[in-house]
mmCIF file of C-alpha atoms and ligand atoms in Angstrom:
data_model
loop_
_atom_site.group_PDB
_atom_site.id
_atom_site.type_symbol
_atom_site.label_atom_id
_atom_site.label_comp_id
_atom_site.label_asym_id
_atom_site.label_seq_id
_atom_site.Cartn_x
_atom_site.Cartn_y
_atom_site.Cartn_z
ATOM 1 C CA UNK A 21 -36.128 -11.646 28.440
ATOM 2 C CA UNK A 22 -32.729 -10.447 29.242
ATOM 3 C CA UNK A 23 -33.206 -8.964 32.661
ATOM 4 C CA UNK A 24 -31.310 -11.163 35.699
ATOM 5 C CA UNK A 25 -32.972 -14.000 37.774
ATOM 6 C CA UNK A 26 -33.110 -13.978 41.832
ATOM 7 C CA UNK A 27 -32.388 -16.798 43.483
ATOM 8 C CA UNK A 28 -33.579 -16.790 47.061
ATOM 9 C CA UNK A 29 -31.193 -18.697 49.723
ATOM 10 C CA UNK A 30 -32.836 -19.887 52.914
ATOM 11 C CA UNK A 31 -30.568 -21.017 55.672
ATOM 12 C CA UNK A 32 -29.430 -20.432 59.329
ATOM 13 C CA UNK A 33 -25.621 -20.931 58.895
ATOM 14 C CA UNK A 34 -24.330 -17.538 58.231
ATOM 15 C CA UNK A 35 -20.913 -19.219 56.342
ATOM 16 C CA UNK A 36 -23.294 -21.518 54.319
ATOM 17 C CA UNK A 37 -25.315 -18.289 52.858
ATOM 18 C CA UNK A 38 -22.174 -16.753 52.305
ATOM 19 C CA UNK A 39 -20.522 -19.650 50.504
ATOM 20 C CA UNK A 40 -23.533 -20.230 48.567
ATOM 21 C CA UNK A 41 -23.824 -16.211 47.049
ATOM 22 C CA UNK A 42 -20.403 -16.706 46.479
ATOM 23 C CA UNK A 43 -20.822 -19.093 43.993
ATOM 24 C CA UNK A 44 -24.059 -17.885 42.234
ATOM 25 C CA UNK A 45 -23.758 -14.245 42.279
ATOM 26 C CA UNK A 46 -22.347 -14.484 38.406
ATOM 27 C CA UNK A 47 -25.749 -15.903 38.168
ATOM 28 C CA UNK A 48 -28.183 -14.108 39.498
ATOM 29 C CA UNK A 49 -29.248 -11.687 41.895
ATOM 30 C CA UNK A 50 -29.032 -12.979 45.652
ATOM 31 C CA UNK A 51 -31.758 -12.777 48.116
ATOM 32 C CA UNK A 52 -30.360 -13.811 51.836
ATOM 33 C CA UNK A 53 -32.703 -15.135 54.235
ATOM 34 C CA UNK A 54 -31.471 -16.184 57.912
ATOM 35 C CA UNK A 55 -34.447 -18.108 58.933
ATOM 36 C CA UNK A 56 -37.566 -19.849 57.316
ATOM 37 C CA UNK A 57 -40.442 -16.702 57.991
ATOM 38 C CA UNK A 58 -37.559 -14.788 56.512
ATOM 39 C CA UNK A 59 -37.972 -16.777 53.592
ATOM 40 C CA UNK A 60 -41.560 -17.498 53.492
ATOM 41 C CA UNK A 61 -42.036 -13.599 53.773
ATOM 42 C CA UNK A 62 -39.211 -12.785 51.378
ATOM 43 C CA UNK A 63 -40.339 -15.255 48.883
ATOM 44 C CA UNK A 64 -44.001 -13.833 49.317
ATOM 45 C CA UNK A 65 -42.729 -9.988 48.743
ATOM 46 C CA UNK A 66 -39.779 -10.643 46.149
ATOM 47 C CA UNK A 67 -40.957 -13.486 44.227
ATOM 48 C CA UNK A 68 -37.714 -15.323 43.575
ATOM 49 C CA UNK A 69 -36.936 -17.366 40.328
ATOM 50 C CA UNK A 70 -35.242 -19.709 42.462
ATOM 51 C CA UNK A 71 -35.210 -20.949 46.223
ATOM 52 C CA UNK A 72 -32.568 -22.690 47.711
ATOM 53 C CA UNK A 73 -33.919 -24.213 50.466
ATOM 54 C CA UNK A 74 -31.845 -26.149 53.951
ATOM 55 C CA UNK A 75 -33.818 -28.459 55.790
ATOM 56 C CA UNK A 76 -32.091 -28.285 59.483
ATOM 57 C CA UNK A 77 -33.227 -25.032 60.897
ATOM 58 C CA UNK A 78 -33.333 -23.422 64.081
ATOM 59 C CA UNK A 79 -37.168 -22.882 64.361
ATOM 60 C CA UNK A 80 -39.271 -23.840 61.615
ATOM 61 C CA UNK A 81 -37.395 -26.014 59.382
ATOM 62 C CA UNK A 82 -37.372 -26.567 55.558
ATOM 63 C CA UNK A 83 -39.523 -29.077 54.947
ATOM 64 C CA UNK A 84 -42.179 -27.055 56.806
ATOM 65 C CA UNK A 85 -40.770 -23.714 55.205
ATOM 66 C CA UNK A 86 -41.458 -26.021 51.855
ATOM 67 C CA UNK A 87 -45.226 -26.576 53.189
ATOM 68 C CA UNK A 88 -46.357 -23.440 53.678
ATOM 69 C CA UNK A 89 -44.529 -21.663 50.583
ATOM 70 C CA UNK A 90 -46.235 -24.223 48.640
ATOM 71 C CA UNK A 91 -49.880 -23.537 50.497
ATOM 72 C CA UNK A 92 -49.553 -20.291 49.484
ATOM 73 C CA UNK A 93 -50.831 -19.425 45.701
ATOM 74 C CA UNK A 94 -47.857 -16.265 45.924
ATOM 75 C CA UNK A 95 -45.454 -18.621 45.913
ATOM 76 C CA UNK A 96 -46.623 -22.139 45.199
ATOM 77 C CA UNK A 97 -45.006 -22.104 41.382
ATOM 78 C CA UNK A 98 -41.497 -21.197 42.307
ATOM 79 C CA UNK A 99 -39.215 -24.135 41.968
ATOM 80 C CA UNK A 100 -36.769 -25.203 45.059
ATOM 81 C CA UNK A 101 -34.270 -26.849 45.526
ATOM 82 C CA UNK A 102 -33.659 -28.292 49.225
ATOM 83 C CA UNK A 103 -30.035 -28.356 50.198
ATOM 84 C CA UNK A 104 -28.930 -30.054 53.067
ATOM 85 C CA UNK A 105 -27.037 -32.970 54.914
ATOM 86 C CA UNK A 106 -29.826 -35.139 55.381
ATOM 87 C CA UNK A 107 -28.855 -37.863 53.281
ATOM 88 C CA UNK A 108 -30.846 -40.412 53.746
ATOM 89 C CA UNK A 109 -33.162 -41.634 50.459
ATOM 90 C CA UNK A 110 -36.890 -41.046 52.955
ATOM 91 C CA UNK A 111 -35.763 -37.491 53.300
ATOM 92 C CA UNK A 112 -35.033 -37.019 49.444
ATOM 93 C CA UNK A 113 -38.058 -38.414 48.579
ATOM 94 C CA UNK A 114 -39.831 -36.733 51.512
ATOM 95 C CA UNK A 115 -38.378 -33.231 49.691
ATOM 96 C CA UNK A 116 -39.549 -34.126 46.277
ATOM 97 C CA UNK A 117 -43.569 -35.566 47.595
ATOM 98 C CA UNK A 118 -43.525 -31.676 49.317
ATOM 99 C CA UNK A 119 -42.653 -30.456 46.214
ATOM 100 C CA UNK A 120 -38.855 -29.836 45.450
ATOM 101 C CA UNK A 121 -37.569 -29.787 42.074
ATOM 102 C CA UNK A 122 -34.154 -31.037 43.078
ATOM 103 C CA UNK A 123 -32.492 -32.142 46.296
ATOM 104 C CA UNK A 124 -28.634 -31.434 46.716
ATOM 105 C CA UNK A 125 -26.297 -33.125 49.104
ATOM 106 C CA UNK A 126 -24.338 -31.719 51.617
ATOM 107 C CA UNK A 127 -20.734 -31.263 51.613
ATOM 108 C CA UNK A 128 -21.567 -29.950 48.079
ATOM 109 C CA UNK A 129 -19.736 -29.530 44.880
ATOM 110 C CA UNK A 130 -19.681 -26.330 43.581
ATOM 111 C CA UNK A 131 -19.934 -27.125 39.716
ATOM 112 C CA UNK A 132 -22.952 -29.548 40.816
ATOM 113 C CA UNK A 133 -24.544 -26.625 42.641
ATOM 114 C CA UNK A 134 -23.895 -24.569 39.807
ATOM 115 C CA UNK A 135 -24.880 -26.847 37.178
ATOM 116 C CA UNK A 136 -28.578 -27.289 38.997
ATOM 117 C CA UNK A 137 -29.217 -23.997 39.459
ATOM 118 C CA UNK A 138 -28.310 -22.942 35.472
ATOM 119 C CA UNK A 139 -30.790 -25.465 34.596
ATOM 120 C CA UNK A 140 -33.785 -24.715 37.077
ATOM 121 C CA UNK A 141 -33.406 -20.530 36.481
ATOM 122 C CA UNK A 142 -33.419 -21.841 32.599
ATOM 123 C CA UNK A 143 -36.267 -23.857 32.859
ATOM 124 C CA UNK A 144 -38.099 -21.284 35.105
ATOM 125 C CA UNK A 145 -37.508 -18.647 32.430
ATOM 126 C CA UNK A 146 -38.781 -20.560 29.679
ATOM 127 C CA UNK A 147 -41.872 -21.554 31.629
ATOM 128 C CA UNK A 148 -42.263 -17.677 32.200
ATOM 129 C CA UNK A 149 -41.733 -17.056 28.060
ATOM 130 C CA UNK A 150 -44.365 -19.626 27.428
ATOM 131 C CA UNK A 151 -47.419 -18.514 30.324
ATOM 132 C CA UNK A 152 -46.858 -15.172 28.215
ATOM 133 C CA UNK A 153 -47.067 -16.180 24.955
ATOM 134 C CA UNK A 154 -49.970 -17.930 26.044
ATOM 135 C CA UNK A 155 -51.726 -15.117 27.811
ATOM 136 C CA UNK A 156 -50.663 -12.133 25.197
ATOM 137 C CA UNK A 157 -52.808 -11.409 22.132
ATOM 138 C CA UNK A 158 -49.555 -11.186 19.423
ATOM 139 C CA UNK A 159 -50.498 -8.466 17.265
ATOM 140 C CA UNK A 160 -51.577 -5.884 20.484
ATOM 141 C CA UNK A 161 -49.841 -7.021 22.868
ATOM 142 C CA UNK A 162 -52.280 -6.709 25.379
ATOM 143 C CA UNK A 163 -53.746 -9.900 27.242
ATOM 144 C CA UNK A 164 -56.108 -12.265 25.708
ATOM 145 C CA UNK A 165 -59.580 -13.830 25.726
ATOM 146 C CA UNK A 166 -57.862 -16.745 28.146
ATOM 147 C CA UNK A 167 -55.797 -14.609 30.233
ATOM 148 C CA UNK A 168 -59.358 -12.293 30.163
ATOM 149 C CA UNK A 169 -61.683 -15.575 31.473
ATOM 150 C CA UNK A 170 -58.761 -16.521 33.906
ATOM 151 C CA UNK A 171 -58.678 -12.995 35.601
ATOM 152 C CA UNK A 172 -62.326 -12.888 35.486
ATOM 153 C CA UNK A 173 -62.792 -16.285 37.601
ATOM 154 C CA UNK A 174 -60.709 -14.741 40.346
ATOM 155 C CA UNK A 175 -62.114 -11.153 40.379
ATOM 156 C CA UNK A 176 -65.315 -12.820 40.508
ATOM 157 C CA UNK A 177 -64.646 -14.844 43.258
ATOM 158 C CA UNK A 178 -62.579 -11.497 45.200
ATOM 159 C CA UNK A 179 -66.022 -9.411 44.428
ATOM 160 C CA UNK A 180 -68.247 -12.195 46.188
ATOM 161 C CA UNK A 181 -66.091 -12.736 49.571
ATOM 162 C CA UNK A 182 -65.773 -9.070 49.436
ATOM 163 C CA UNK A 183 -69.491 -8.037 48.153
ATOM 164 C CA UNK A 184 -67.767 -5.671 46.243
ATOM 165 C CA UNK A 185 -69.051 -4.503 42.365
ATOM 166 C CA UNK A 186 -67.243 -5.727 39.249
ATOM 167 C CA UNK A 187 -67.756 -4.175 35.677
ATOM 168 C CA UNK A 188 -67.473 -5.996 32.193
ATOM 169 C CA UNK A 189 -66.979 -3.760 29.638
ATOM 170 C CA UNK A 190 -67.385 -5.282 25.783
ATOM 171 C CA UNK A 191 -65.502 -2.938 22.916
ATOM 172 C CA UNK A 192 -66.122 -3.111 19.117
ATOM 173 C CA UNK A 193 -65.195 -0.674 16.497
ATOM 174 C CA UNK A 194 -67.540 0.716 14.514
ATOM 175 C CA UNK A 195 -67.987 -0.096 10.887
ATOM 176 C CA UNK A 196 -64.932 -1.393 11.038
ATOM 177 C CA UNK A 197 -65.397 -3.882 7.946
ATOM 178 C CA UNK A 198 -65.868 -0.661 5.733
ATOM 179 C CA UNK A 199 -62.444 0.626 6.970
ATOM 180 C CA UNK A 200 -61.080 -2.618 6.686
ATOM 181 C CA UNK A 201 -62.025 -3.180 2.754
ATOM 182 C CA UNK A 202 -61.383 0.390 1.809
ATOM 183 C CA UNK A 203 -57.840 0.497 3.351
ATOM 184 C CA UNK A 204 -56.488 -2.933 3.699
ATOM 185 C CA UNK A 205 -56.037 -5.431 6.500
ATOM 186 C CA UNK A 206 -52.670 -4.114 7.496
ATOM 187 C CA UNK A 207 -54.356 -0.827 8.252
ATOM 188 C CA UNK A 208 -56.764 -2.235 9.691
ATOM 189 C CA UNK A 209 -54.285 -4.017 12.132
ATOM 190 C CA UNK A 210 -52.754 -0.455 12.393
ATOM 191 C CA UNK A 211 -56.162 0.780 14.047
ATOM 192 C CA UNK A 212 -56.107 -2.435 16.771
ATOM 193 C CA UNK A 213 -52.857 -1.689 17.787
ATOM 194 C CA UNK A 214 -53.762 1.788 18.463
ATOM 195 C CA UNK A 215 -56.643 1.160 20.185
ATOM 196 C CA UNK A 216 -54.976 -1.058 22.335
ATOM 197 C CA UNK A 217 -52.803 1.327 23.551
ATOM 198 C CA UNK A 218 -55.638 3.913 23.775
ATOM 199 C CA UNK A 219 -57.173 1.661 26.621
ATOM 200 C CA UNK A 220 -53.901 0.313 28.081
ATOM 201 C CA UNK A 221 -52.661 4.239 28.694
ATOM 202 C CA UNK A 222 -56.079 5.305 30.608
ATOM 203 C CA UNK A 223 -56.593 1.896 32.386
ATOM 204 C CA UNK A 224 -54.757 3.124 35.511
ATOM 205 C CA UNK A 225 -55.389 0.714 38.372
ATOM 206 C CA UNK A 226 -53.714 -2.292 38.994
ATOM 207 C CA UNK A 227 -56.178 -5.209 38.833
ATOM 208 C CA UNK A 228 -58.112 -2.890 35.814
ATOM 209 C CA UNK A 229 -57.535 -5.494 32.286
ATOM 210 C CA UNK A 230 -57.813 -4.994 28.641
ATOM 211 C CA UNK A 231 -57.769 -8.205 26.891
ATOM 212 C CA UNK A 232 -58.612 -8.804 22.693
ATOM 213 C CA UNK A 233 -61.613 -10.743 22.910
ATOM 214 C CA UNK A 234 -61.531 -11.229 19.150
ATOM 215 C CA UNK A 235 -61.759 -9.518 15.604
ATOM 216 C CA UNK A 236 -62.006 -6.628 16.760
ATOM 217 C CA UNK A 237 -63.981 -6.646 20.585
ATOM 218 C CA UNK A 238 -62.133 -6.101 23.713
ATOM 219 C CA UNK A 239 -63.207 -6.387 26.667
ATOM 220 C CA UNK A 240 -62.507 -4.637 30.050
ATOM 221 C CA UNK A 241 -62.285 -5.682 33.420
ATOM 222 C CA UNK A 242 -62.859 -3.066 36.094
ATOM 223 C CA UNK A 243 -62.870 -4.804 39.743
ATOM 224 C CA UNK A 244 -64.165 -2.744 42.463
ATOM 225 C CA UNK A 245 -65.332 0.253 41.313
ATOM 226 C CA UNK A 246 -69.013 1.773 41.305
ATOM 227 C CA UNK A 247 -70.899 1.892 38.473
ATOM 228 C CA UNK A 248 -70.034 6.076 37.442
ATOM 229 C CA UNK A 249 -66.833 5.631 38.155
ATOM 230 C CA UNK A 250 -67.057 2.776 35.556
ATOM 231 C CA UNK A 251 -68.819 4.904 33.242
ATOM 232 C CA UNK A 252 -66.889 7.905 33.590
ATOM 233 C CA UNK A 253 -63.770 6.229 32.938
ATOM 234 C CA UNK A 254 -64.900 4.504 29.645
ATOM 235 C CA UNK A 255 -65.862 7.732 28.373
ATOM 236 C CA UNK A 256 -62.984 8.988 28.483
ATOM 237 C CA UNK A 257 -61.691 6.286 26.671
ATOM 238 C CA UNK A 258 -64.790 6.615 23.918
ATOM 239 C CA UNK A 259 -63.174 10.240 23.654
ATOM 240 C CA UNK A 260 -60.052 9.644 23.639
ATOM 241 C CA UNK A 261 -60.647 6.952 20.477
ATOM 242 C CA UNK A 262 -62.785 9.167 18.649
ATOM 243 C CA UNK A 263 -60.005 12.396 19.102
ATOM 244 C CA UNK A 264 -57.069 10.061 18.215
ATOM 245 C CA UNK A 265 -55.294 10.795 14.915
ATOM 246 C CA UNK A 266 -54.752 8.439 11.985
ATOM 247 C CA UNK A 267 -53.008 10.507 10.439
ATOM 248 C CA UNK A 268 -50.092 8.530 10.207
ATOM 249 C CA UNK A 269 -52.139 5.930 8.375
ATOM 250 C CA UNK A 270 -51.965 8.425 4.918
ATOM 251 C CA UNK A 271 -55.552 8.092 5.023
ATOM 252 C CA UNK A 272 -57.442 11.409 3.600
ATOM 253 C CA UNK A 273 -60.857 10.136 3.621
ATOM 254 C CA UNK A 274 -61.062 8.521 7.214
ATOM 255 C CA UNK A 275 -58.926 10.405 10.135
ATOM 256 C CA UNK A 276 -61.054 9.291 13.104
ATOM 257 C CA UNK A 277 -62.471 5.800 13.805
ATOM 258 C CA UNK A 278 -65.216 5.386 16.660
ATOM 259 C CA UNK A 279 -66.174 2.476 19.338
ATOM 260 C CA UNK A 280 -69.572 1.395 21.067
ATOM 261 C CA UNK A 281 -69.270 0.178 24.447
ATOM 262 C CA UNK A 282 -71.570 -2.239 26.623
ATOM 263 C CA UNK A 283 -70.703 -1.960 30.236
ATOM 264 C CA UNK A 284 -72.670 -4.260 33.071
ATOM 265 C CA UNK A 285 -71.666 -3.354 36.924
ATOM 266 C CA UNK A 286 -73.147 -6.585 39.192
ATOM 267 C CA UNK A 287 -72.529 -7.751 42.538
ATOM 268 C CA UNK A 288 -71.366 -11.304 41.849
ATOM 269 C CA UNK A 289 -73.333 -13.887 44.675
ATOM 270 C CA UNK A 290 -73.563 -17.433 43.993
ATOM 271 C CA UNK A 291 -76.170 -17.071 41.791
ATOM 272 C CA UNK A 292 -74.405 -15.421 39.080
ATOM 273 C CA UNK A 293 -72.390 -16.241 36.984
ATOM 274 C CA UNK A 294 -69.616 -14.885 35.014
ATOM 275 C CA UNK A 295 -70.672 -15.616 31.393
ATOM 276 C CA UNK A 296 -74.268 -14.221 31.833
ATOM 277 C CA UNK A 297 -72.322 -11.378 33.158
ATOM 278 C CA UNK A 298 -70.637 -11.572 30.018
ATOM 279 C CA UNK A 299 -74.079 -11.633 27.956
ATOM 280 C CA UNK A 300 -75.166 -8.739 30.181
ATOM 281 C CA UNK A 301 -72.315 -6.483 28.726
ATOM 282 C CA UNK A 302 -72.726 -8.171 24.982
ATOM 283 C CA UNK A 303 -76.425 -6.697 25.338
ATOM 284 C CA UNK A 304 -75.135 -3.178 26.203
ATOM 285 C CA UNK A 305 -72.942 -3.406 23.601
ATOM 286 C CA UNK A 306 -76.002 -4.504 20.579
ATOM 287 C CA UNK A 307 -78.004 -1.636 21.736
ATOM 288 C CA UNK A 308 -75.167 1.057 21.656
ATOM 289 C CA UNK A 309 -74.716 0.008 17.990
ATOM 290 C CA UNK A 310 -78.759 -0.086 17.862
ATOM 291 C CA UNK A 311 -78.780 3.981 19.160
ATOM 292 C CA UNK A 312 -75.945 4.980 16.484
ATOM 293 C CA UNK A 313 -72.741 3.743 17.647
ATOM 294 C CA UNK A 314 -69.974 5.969 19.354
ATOM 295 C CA UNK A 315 -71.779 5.540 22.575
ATOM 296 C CA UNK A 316 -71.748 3.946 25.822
ATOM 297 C CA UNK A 317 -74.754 1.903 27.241
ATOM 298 C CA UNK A 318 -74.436 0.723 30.850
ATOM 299 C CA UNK A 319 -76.726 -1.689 32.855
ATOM 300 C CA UNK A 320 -76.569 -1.837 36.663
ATOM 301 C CA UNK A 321 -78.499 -3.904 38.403
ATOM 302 C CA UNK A 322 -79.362 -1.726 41.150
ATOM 303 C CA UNK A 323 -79.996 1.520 38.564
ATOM 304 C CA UNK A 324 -81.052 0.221 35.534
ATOM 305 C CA UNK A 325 -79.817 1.799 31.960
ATOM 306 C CA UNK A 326 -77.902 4.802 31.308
ATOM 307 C CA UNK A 327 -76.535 6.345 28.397
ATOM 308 C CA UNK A 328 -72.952 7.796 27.726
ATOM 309 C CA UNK A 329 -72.323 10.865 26.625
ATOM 310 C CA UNK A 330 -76.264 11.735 27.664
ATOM 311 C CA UNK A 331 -78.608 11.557 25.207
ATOM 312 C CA UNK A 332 -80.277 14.644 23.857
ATOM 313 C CA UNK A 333 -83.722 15.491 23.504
HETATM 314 N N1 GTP B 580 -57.403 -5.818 10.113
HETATM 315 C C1 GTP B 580 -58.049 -6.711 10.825
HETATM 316 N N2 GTP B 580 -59.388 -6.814 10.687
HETATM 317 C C2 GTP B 580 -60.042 -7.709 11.438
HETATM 318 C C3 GTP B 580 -59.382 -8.529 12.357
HETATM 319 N N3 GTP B 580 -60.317 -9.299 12.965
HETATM 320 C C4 GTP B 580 -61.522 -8.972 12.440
HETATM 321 N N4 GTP B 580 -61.374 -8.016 11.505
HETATM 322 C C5 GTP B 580 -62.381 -7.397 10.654
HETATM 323 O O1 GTP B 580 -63.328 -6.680 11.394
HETATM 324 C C6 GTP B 580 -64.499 -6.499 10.577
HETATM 325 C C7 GTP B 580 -65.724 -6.660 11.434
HETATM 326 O O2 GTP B 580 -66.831 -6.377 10.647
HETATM 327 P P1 GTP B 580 -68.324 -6.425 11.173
HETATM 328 O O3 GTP B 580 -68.470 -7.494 12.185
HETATM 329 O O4 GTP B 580 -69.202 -6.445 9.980
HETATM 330 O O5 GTP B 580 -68.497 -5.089 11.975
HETATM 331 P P2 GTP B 580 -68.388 -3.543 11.597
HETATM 332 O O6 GTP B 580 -68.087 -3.306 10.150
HETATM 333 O O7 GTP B 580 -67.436 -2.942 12.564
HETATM 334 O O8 GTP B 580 -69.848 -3.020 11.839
HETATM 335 P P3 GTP B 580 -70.480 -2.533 13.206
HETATM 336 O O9 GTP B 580 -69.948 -3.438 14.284
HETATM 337 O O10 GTP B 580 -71.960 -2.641 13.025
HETATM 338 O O11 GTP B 580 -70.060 -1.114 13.419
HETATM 339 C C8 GTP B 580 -64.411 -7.531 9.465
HETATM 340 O O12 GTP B 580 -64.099 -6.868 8.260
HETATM 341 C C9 GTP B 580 -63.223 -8.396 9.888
HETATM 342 O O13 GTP B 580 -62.494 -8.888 8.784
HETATM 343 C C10 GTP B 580 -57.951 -8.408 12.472
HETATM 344 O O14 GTP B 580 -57.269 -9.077 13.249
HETATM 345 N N5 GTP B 580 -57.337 -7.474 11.686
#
């Protein structure tokens, strides 16, 4: 990660912001904020590695700025660090029990100033390194079954406030243990990879996910969308898979590889639950392979099964 940190400073005294970007400019990048909504709403929209916070404020002051940015889940896991001339030990440890992750004294020195913030914009960027590594399946690069199960307990609980549709979608390549002994495991990773990136580069919308839910399942996420629009894009994901050259895998015998897909499309109320939801799509998914793979099988709860592409008579 070699792109620069932001450190957000929060404070009324127009010198004191100015001092302060003086000395961490070589830093990072400098947000200024003049008051503490400018903060709370620049910390909300820019998401900050860093806030420096001052407690006396015209308005609301820092300990409530500290309150609410910590009430809201935007912005609760940035670290700040309150800077200010209250010096007294209750309102230090009144800064920490709010949440602070330092508290700096008034008249400052620069090279303590400095010193703090090298370590907190460290610290923050290894804590961002390690929620990666711990969300990102390593050989696709695309999110895991955690990151998956995480994302899923949200949009589920989005799709119930909202009564809006969710769709699971559960992925496996066919006969992909034939491919696998014929050509080798590291071909076989080959084909992952690509179809990784075959449902990364068609899942267009911003909350849509594509995790690795194992061997080699995915599984799809697709929050508010009906169940044909669900449909309609997995199929042309199925096509896109089942079009996609492996040529570059010096493979004569096999140039095309194939998936079956099990979608579900639900209504989440507080009688369901995620995992059965889950199930629901792992059902599809059995009797797509039942049919003869390459397919798509889709139950809705208000329209029952349907086939992708069609079935023929
Ligand atoms: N290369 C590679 N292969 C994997 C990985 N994880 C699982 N596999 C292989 O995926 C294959 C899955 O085989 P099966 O479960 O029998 O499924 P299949 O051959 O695809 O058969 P159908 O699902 O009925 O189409 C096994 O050979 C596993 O070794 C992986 O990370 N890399």
């Amino acid at each position: 990660m070699s792109e620069r940190q932001q450190i957000l400073i929060i404070d009324d005294e127009t010198d004191n912001l100015r001092i302060l970007s003086d000395i961490l400019r070589e830093q990072a990048d400098i947000i200024l904020a003049k008051s503490g909504q400018q903060g709370i709403r620049k910390a909300a929209e820019l998401k900050p590695d860093l806030i420096l916070l001052d407690v006396v404020m015209q308005g609301m002051d820092g300990f409530e700025v500290m309150t609410t940015l910590k009430h809201n889940a935007e912005t609760s896991d940035i670290p700040v660090i309150f800077i200010t001339s209250l010096g007294e030990t209750h309102h230090e440890e009144k800064g920490f029990r709010l949440g602070a992750c330092d508290y700096i004294q008034k008249p400052f020195h620069t090279t303590i100033v400095l010193a703090r913030t090298k370590l907190h914009l460290e610290l923050r960027r290894q804590r961002t390194m390690l929620e990666q590594l711990a969300n990102i399946d390593p050989l696709t690069g695309i999110a895991n079954r955690r990151r998956y199960e995480e994302v899923l307990k949200r949009e589920w609980r989005v799709a119930m406030r909202k009564q809006s549709p969710v769709s699971l979608i559960l992925v496996d390549i066919d006969n992909f243990k034939h491919y696998n002994d014929h050509f080798g495991h590291a071909a076989g990773d080959k084909v992952l990879k690509k179809v990784a990136c075959a449902f990364r580069d068609r899942l267009q919308r911003p909350r849509d996910l594509v995790a690795r839910f194992g061997g080699e399942e995915f599984i799809i996420l697709l929050p508010d969308n009906d169940r044909q629009g669900c449909i309609e894009v997995m199929e042309r994901c199925r096509q896109a898979i089942e079009q996609m050259p492996l040529d570059d895998l010096n493979n004569p015998d096999i140039r095309h590889i194939t998936v079956s897909i099990g979608g579900y499309t639900c209504r989440p109320d507080t009688d369901s639950k995620p995992q059965e939801a889950i199930k629901m799509a792992d059902d599809m998914l059995y009797m797509a392979k039942h049919q003869g793979k390459n397919r798509i099988l889709w139950f809705c709860d208000s329209e029952g099964i349907s086939e992708s592409p069609p079935a023929t008579l």
